[in-house]
mmCIF file with all atom_site columns, C-alpha atoms in Angstrom:
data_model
loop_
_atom_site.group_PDB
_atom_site.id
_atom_site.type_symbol
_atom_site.label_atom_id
_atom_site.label_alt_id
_atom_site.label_comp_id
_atom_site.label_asym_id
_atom_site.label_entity_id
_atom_site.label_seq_id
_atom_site.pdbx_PDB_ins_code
_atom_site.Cartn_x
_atom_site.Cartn_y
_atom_site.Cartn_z
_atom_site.occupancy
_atom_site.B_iso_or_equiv
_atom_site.pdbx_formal_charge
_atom_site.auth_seq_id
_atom_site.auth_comp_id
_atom_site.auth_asym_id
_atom_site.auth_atom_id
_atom_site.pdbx_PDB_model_num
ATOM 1   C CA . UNK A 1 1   ? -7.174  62.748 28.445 1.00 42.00 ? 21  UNK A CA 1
ATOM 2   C CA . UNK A 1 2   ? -7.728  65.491 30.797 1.00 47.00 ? 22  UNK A CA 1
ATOM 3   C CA . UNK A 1 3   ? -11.622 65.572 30.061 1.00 49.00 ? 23  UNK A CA 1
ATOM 4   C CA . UNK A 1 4   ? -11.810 61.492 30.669 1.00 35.00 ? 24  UNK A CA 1
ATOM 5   C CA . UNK A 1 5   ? -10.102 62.016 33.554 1.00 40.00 ? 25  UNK A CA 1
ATOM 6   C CA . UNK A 1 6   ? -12.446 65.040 34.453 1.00 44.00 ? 26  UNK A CA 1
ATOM 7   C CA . UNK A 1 7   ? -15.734 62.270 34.373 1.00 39.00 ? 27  UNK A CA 1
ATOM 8   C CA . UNK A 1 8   ? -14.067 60.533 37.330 1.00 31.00 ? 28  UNK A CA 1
ATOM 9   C CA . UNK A 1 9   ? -13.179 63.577 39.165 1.00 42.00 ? 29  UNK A CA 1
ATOM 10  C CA . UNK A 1 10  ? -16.932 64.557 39.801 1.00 36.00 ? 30  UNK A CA 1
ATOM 11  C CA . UNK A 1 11  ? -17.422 61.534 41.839 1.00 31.00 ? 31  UNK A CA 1
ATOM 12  C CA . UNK A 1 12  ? -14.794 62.991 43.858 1.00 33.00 ? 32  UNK A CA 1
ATOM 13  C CA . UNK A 1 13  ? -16.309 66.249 44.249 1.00 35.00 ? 33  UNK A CA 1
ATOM 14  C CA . UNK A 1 14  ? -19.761 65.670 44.551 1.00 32.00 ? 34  UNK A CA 1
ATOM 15  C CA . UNK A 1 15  ? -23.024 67.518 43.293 1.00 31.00 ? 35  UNK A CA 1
ATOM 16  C CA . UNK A 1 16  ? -21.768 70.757 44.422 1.00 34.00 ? 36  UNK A CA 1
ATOM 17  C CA . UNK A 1 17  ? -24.477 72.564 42.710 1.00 33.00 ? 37  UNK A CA 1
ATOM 18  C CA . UNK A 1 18  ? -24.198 75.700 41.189 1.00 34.00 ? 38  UNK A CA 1
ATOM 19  C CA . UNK A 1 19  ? -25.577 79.760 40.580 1.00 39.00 ? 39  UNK A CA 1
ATOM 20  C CA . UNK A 1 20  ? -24.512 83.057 40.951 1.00 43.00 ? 40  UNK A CA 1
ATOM 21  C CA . UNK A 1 21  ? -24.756 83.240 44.794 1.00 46.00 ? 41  UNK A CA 1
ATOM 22  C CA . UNK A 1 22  ? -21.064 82.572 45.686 1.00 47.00 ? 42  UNK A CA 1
ATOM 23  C CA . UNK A 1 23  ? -22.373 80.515 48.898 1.00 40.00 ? 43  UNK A CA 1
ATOM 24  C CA . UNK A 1 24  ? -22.830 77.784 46.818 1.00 51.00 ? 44  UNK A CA 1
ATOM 25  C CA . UNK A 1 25  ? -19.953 77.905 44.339 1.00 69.00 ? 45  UNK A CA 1
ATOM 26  C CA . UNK A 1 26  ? -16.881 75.438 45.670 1.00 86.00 ? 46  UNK A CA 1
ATOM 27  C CA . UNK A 1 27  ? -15.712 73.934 42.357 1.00 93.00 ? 47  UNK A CA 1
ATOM 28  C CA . UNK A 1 28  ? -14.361 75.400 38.797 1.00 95.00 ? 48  UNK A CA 1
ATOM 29  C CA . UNK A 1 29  ? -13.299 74.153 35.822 1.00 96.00 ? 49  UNK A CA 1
ATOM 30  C CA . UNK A 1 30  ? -10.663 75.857 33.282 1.00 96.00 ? 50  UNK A CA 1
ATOM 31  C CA . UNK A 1 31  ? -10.780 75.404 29.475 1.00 96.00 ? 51  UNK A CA 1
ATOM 32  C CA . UNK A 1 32  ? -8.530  76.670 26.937 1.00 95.00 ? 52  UNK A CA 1
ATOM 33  C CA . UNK A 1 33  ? -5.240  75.525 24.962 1.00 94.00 ? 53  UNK A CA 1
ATOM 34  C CA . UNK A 1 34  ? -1.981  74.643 25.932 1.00 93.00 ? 54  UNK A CA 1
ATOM 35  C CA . UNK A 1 35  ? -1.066  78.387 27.476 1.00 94.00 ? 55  UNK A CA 1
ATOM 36  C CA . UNK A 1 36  ? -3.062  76.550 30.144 1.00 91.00 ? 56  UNK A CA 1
ATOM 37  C CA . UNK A 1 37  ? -3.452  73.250 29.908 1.00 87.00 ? 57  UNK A CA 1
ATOM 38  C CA . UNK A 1 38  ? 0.484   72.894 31.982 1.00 76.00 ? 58  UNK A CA 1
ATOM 39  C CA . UNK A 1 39  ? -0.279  74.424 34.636 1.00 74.00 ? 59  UNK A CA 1
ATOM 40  C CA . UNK A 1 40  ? -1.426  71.793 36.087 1.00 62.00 ? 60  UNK A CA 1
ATOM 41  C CA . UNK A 1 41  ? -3.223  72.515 39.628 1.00 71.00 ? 61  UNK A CA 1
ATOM 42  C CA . UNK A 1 42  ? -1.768  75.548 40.425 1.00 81.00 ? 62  UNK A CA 1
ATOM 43  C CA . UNK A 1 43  ? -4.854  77.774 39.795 1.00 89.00 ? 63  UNK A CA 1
ATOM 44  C CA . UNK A 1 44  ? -7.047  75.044 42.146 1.00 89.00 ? 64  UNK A CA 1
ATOM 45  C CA . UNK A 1 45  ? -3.921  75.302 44.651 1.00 88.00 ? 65  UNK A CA 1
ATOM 46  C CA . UNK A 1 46  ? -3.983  79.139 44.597 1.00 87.00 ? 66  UNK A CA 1
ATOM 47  C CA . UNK A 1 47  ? -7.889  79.532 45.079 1.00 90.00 ? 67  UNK A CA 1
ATOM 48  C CA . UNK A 1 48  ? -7.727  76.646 47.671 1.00 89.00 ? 68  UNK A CA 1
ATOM 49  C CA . UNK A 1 49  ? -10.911 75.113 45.880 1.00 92.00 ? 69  UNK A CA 1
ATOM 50  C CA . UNK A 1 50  ? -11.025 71.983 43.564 1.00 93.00 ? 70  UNK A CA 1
ATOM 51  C CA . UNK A 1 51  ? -10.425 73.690 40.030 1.00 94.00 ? 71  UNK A CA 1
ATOM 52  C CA . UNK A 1 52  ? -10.457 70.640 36.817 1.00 93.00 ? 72  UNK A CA 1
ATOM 53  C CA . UNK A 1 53  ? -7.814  71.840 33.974 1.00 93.00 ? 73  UNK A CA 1
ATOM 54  C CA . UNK A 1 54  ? -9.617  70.388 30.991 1.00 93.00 ? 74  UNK A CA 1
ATOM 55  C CA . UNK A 1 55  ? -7.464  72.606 28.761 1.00 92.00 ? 75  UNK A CA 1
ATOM 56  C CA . UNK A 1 56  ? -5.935  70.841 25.748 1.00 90.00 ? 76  UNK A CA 1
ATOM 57  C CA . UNK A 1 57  ? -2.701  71.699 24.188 1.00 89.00 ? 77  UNK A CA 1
ATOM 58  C CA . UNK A 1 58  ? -3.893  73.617 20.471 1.00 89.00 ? 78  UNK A CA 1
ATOM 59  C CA . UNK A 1 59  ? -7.924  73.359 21.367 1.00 92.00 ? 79  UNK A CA 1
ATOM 60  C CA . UNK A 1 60  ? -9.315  76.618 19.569 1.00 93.00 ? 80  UNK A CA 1
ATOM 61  C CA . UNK A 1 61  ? -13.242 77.645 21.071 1.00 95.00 ? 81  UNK A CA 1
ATOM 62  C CA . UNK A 1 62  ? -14.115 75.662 17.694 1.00 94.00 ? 82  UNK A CA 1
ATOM 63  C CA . UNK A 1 63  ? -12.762 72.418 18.906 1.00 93.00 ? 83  UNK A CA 1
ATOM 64  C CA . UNK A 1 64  ? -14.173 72.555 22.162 1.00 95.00 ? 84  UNK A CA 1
ATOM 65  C CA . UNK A 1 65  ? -17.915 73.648 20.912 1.00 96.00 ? 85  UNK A CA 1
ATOM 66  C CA . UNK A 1 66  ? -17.795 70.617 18.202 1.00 94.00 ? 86  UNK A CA 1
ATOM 67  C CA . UNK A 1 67  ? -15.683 67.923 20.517 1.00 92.00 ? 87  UNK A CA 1
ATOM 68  C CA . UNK A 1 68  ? -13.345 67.012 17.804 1.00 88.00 ? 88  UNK A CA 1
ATOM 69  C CA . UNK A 1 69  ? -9.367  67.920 16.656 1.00 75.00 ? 89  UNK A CA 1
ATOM 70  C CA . UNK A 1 70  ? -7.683  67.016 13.544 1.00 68.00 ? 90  UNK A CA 1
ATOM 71  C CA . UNK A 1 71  ? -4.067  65.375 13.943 1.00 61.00 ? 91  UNK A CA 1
ATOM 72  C CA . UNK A 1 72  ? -2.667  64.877 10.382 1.00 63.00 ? 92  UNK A CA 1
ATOM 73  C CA . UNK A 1 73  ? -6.007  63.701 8.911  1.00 65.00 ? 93  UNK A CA 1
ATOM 74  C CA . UNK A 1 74  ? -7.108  61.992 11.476 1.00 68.00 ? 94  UNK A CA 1
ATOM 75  C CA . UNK A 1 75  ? -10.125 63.243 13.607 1.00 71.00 ? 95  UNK A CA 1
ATOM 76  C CA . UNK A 1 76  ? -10.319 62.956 17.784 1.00 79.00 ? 96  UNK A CA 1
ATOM 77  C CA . UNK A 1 77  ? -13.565 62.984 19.281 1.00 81.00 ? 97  UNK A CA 1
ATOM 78  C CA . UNK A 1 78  ? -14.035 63.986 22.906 1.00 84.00 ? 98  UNK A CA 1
ATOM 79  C CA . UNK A 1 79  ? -16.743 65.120 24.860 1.00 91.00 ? 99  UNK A CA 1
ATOM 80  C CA . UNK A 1 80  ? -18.664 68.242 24.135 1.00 95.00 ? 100 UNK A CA 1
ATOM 81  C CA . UNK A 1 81  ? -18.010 71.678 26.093 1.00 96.00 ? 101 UNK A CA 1
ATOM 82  C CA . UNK A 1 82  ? -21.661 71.417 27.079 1.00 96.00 ? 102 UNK A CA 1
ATOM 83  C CA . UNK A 1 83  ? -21.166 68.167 27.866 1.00 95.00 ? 103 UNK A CA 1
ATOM 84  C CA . UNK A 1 84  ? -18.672 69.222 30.562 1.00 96.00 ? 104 UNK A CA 1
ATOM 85  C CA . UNK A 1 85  ? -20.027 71.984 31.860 1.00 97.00 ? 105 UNK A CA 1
ATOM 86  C CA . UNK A 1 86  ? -23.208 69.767 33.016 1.00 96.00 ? 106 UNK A CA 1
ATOM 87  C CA . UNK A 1 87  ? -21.048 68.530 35.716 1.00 95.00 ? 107 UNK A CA 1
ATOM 88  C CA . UNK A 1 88  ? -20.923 69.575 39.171 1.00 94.00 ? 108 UNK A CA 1
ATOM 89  C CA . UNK A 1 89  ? -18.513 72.883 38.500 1.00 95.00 ? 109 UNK A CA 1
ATOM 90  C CA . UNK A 1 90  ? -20.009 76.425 39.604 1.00 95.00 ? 110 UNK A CA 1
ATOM 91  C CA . UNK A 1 91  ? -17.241 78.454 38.162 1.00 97.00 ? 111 UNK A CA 1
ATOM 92  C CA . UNK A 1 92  ? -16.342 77.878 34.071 1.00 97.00 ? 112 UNK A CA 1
ATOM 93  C CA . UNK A 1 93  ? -13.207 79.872 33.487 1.00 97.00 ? 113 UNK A CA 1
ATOM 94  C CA . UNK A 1 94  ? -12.583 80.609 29.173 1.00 98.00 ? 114 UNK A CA 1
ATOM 95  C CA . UNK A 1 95  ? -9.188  80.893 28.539 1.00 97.00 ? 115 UNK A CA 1
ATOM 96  C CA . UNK A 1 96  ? -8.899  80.579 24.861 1.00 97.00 ? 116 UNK A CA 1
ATOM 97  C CA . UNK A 1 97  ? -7.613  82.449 22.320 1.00 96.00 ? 117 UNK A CA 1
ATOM 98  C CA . UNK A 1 98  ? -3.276  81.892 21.485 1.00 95.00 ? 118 UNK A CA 1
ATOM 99  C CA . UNK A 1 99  ? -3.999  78.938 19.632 1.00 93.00 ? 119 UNK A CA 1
ATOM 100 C CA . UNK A 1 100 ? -7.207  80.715 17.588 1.00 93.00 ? 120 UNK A CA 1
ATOM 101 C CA . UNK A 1 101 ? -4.038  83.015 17.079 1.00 94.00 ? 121 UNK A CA 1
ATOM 102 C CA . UNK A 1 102 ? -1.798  81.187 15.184 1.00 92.00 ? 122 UNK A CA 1
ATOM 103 C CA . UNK A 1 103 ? -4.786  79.551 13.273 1.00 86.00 ? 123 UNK A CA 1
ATOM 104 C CA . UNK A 1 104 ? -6.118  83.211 12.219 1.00 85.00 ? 124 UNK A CA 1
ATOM 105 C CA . UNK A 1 105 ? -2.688  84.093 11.614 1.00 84.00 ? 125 UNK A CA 1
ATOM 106 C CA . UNK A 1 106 ? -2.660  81.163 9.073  1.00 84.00 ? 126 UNK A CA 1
ATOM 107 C CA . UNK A 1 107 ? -5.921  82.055 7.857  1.00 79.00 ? 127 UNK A CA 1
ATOM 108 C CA . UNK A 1 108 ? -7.181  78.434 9.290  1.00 77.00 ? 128 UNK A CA 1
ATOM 109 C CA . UNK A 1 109 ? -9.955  80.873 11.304 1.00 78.00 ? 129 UNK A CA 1
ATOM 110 C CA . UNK A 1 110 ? -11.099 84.132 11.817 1.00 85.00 ? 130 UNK A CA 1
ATOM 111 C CA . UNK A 1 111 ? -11.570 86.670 14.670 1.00 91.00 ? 131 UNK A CA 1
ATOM 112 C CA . UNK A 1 112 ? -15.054 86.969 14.303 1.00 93.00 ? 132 UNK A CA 1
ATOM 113 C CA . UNK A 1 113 ? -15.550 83.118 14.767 1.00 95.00 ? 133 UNK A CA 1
ATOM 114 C CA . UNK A 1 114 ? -14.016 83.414 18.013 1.00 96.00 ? 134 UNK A CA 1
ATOM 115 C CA . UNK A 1 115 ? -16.447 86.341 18.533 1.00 97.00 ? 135 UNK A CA 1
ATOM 116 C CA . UNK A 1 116 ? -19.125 84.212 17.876 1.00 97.00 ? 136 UNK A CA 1
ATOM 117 C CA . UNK A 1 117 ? -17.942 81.159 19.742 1.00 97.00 ? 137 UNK A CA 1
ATOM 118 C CA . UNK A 1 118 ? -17.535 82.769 22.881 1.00 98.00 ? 138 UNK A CA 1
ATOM 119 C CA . UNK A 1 119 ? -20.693 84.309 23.076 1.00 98.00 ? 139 UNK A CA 1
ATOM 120 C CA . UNK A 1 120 ? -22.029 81.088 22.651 1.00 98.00 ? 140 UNK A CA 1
ATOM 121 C CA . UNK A 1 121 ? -20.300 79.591 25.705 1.00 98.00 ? 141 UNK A CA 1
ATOM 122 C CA . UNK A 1 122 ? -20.911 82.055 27.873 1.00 98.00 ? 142 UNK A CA 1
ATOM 123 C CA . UNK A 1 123 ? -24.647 81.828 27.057 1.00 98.00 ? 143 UNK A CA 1
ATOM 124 C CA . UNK A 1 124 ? -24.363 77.650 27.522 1.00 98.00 ? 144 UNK A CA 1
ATOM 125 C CA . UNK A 1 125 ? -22.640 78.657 31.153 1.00 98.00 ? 145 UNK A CA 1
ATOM 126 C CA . UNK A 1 126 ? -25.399 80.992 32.143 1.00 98.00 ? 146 UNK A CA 1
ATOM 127 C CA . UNK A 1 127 ? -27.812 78.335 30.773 1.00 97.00 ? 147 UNK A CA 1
ATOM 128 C CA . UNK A 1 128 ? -26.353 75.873 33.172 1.00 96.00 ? 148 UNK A CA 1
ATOM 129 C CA . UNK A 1 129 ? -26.558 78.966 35.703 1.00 96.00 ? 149 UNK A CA 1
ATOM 130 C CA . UNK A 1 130 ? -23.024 78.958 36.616 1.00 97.00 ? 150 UNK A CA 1
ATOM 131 C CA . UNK A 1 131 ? -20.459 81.803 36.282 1.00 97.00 ? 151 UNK A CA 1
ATOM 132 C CA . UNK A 1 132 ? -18.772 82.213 33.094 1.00 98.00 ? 152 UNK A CA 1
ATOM 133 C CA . UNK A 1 133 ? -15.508 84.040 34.033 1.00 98.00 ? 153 UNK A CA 1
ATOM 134 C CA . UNK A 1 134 ? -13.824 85.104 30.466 1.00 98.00 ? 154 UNK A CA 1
ATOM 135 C CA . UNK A 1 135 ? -9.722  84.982 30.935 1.00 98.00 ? 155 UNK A CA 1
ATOM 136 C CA . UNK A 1 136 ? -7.762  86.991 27.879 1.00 98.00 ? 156 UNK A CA 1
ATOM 137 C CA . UNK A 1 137 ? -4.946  86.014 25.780 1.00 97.00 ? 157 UNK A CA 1
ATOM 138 C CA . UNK A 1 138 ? -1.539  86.512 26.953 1.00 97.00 ? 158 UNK A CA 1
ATOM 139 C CA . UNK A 1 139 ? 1.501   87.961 25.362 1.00 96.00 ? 159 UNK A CA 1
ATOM 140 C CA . UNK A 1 140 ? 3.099   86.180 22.502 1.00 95.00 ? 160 UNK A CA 1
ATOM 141 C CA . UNK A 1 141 ? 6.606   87.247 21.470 1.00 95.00 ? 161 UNK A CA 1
ATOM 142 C CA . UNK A 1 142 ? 6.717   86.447 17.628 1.00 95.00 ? 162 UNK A CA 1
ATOM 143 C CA . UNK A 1 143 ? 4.297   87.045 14.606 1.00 95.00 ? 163 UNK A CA 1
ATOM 144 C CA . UNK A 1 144 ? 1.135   85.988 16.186 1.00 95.00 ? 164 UNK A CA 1
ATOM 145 C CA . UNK A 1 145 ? 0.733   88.649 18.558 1.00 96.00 ? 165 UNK A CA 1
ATOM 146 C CA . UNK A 1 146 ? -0.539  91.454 16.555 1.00 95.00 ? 166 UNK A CA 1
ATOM 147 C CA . UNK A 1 147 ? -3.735  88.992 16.370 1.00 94.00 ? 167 UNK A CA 1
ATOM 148 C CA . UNK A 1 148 ? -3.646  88.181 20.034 1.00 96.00 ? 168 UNK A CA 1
ATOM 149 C CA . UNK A 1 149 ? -4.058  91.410 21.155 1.00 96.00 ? 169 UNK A CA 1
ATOM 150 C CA . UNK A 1 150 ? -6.693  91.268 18.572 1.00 95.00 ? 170 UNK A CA 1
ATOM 151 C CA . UNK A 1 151 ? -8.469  88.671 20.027 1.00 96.00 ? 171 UNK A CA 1
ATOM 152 C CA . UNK A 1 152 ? -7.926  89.626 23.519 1.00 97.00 ? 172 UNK A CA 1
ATOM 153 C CA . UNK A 1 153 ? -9.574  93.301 22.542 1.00 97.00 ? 173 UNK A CA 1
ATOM 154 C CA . UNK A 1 154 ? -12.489 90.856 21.315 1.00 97.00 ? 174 UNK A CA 1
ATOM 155 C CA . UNK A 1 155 ? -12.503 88.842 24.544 1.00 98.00 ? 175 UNK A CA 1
ATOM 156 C CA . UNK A 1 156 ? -12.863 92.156 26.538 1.00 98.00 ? 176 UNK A CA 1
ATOM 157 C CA . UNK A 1 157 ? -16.104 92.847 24.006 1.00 98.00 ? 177 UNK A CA 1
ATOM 158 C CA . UNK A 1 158 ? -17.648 89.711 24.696 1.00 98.00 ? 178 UNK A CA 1
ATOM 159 C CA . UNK A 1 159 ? -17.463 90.147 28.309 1.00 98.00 ? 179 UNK A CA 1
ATOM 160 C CA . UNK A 1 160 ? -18.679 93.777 28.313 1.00 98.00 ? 180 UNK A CA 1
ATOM 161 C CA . UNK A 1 161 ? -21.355 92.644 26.026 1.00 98.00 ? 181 UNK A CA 1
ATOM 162 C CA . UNK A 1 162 ? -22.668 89.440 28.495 1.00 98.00 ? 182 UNK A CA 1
ATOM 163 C CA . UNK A 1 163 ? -21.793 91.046 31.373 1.00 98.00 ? 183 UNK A CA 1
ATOM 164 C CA . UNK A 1 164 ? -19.248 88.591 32.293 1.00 98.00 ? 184 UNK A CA 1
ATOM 165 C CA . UNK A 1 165 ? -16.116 89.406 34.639 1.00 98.00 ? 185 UNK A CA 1
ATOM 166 C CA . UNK A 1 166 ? -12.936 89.462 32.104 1.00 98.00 ? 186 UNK A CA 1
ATOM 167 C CA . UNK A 1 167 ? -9.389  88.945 33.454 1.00 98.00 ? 187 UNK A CA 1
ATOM 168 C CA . UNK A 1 168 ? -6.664  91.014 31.440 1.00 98.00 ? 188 UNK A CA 1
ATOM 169 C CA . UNK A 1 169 ? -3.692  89.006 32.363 1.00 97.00 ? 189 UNK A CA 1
ATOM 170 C CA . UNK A 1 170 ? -1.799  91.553 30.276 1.00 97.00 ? 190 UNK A CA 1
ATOM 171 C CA . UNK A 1 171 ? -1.760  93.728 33.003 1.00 98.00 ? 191 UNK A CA 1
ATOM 172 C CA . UNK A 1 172 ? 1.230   91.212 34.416 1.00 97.00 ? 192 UNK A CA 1
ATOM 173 C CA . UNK A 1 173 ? 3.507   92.566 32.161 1.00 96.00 ? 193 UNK A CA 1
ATOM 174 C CA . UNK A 1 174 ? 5.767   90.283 30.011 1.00 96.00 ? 194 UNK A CA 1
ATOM 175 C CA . UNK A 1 175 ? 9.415   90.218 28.613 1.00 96.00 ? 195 UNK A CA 1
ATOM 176 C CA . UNK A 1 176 ? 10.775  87.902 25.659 1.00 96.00 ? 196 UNK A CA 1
ATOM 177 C CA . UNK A 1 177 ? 12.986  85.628 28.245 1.00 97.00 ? 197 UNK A CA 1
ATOM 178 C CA . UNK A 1 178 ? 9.161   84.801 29.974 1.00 96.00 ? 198 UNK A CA 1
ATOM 179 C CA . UNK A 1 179 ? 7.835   83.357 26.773 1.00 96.00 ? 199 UNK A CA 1
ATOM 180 C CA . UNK A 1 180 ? 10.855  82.074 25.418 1.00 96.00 ? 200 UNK A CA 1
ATOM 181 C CA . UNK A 1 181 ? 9.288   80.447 22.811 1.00 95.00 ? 201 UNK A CA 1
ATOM 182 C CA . UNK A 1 182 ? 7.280   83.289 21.425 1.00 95.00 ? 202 UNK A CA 1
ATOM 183 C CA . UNK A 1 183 ? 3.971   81.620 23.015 1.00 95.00 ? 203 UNK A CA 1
ATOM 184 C CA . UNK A 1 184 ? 4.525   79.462 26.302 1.00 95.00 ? 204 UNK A CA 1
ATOM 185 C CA . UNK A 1 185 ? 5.072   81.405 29.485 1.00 95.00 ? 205 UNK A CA 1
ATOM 186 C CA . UNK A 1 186 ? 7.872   79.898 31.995 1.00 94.00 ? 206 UNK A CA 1
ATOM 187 C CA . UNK A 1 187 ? 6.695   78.267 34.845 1.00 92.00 ? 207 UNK A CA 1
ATOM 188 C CA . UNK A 1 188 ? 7.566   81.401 36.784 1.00 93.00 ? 208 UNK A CA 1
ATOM 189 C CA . UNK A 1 189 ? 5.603   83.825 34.437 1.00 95.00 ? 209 UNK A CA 1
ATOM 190 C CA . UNK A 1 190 ? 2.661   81.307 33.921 1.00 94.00 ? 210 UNK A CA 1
ATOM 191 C CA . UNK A 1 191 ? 2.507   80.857 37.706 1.00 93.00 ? 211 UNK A CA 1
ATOM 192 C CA . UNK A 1 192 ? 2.345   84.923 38.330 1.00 94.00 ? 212 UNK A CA 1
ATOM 193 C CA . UNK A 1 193 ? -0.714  84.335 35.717 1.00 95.00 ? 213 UNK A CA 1
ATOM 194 C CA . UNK A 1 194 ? -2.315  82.205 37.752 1.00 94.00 ? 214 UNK A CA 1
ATOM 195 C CA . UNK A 1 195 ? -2.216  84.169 41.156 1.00 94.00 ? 215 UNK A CA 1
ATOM 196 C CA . UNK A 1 196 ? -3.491  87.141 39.244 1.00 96.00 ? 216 UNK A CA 1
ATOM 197 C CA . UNK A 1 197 ? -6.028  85.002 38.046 1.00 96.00 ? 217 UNK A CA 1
ATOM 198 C CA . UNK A 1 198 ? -7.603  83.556 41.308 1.00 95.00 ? 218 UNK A CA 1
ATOM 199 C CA . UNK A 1 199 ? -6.874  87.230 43.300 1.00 95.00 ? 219 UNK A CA 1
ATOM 200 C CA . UNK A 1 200 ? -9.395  88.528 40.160 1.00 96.00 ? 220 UNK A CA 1
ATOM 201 C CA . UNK A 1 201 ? -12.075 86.188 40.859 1.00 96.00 ? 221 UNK A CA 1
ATOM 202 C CA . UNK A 1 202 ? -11.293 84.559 44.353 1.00 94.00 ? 222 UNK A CA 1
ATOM 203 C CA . UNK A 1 203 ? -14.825 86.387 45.626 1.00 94.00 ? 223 UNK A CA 1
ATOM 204 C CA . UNK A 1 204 ? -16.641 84.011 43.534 1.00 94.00 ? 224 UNK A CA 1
ATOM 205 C CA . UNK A 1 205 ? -16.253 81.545 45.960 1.00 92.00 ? 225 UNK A CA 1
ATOM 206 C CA . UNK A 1 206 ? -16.954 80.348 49.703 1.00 71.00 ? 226 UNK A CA 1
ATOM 207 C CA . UNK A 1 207 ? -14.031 80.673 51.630 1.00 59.00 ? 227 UNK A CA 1
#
């Protein structure tokens, strides 16, 4: 729903162009699962610049590559990640990786997919020639997280290796009672997420 709603935004915002020169970057986009997908506008409200949240509650970097997700058999096609990123955004953040958790944890996936995946999308950002900003995995509290700090240490790789600017929101440190479920942040936690999110990358755009 987010991505449909996404299409009509760009009217909104224009052809706002994009590159590396942050005189011309004024719009963003976020991807990733659900650890993002509720916060709603606060990362746009925090940058002050028009940021779309096309995250999707249990997308993995394999559902967003391919367009599809599996509910109980059935199969949901959406548009593309390259098919998104062709609209008028300068800034692609990637925040994926606590849903490929819990699927590698289940053996549904496995670390060096994500590896792969990633790579990929930074290389269709930099094709686009926008700036791929690469966001880690945050703190679970339950059996997953020994393969989300996994993937996060993989996240950090991937951005060495492109040269892409990686934000380690595990440097906000975390308690149980902020992810009370073992995965979701509160509001309160996600929000300090955010802000260290935009204060990490706010030079990439005119102010």
């Amino acid at each position: 729903m987010k991505k449909l709603l996404a299409s009509l935004c760009t009217v909104v915002l224009g052809a706002c162009g994009g590159g590396a020169d942050n005189t011309a970057n004024s719009t963003a986009a976020i991807f990733g699962d659900s650890i993002t997908e509720y916060t709603d506008s606060a990362l746009s409200t925090t940058l002050k610049v028009p940021v779309a949240n096309l995250a999707t509650s249990g997308e993995t970097t394999t559902n967003a590559i391919s367009g599809t997700k599996t509910f109980g058999g059935y199969s949901l096609k959406y548009s593309t990640f390259e098919q998104e990123i062709r609209k008028p955004y300068s800034v692609i953040y990637l925040r994926y990786g606590m849903a490929e958790a819990v699927h590698a944890y289940h053996n549904r996936t496995t670390p060096h997919i994500f590896k792969s995946n990633l790579e990929y999308m930074v290389d269709l950002v930099k094709q686009q020639n926008k700036i791929p900003v690469i966001v880690g995995v945050s703190y679970s509290f339950n059996q997953y997280e020994d393969t989300a700090i996994l993937l996060n240490g993989i996240a950090w790789m991937v951005a060495q290796q492109t040269g892409t600017q990686f934000v380690n929101v595990r440097n906000i440190k975390a308690q149980a009672q902020d992810v009370p479920d073992g995965i979701h942040p509160t509001a309160e936690y996600g929000q300090k997420m955010i802000e260290y999110i935009a204060a990490e990358t706010s030079h990439l755009f005119i102010k």
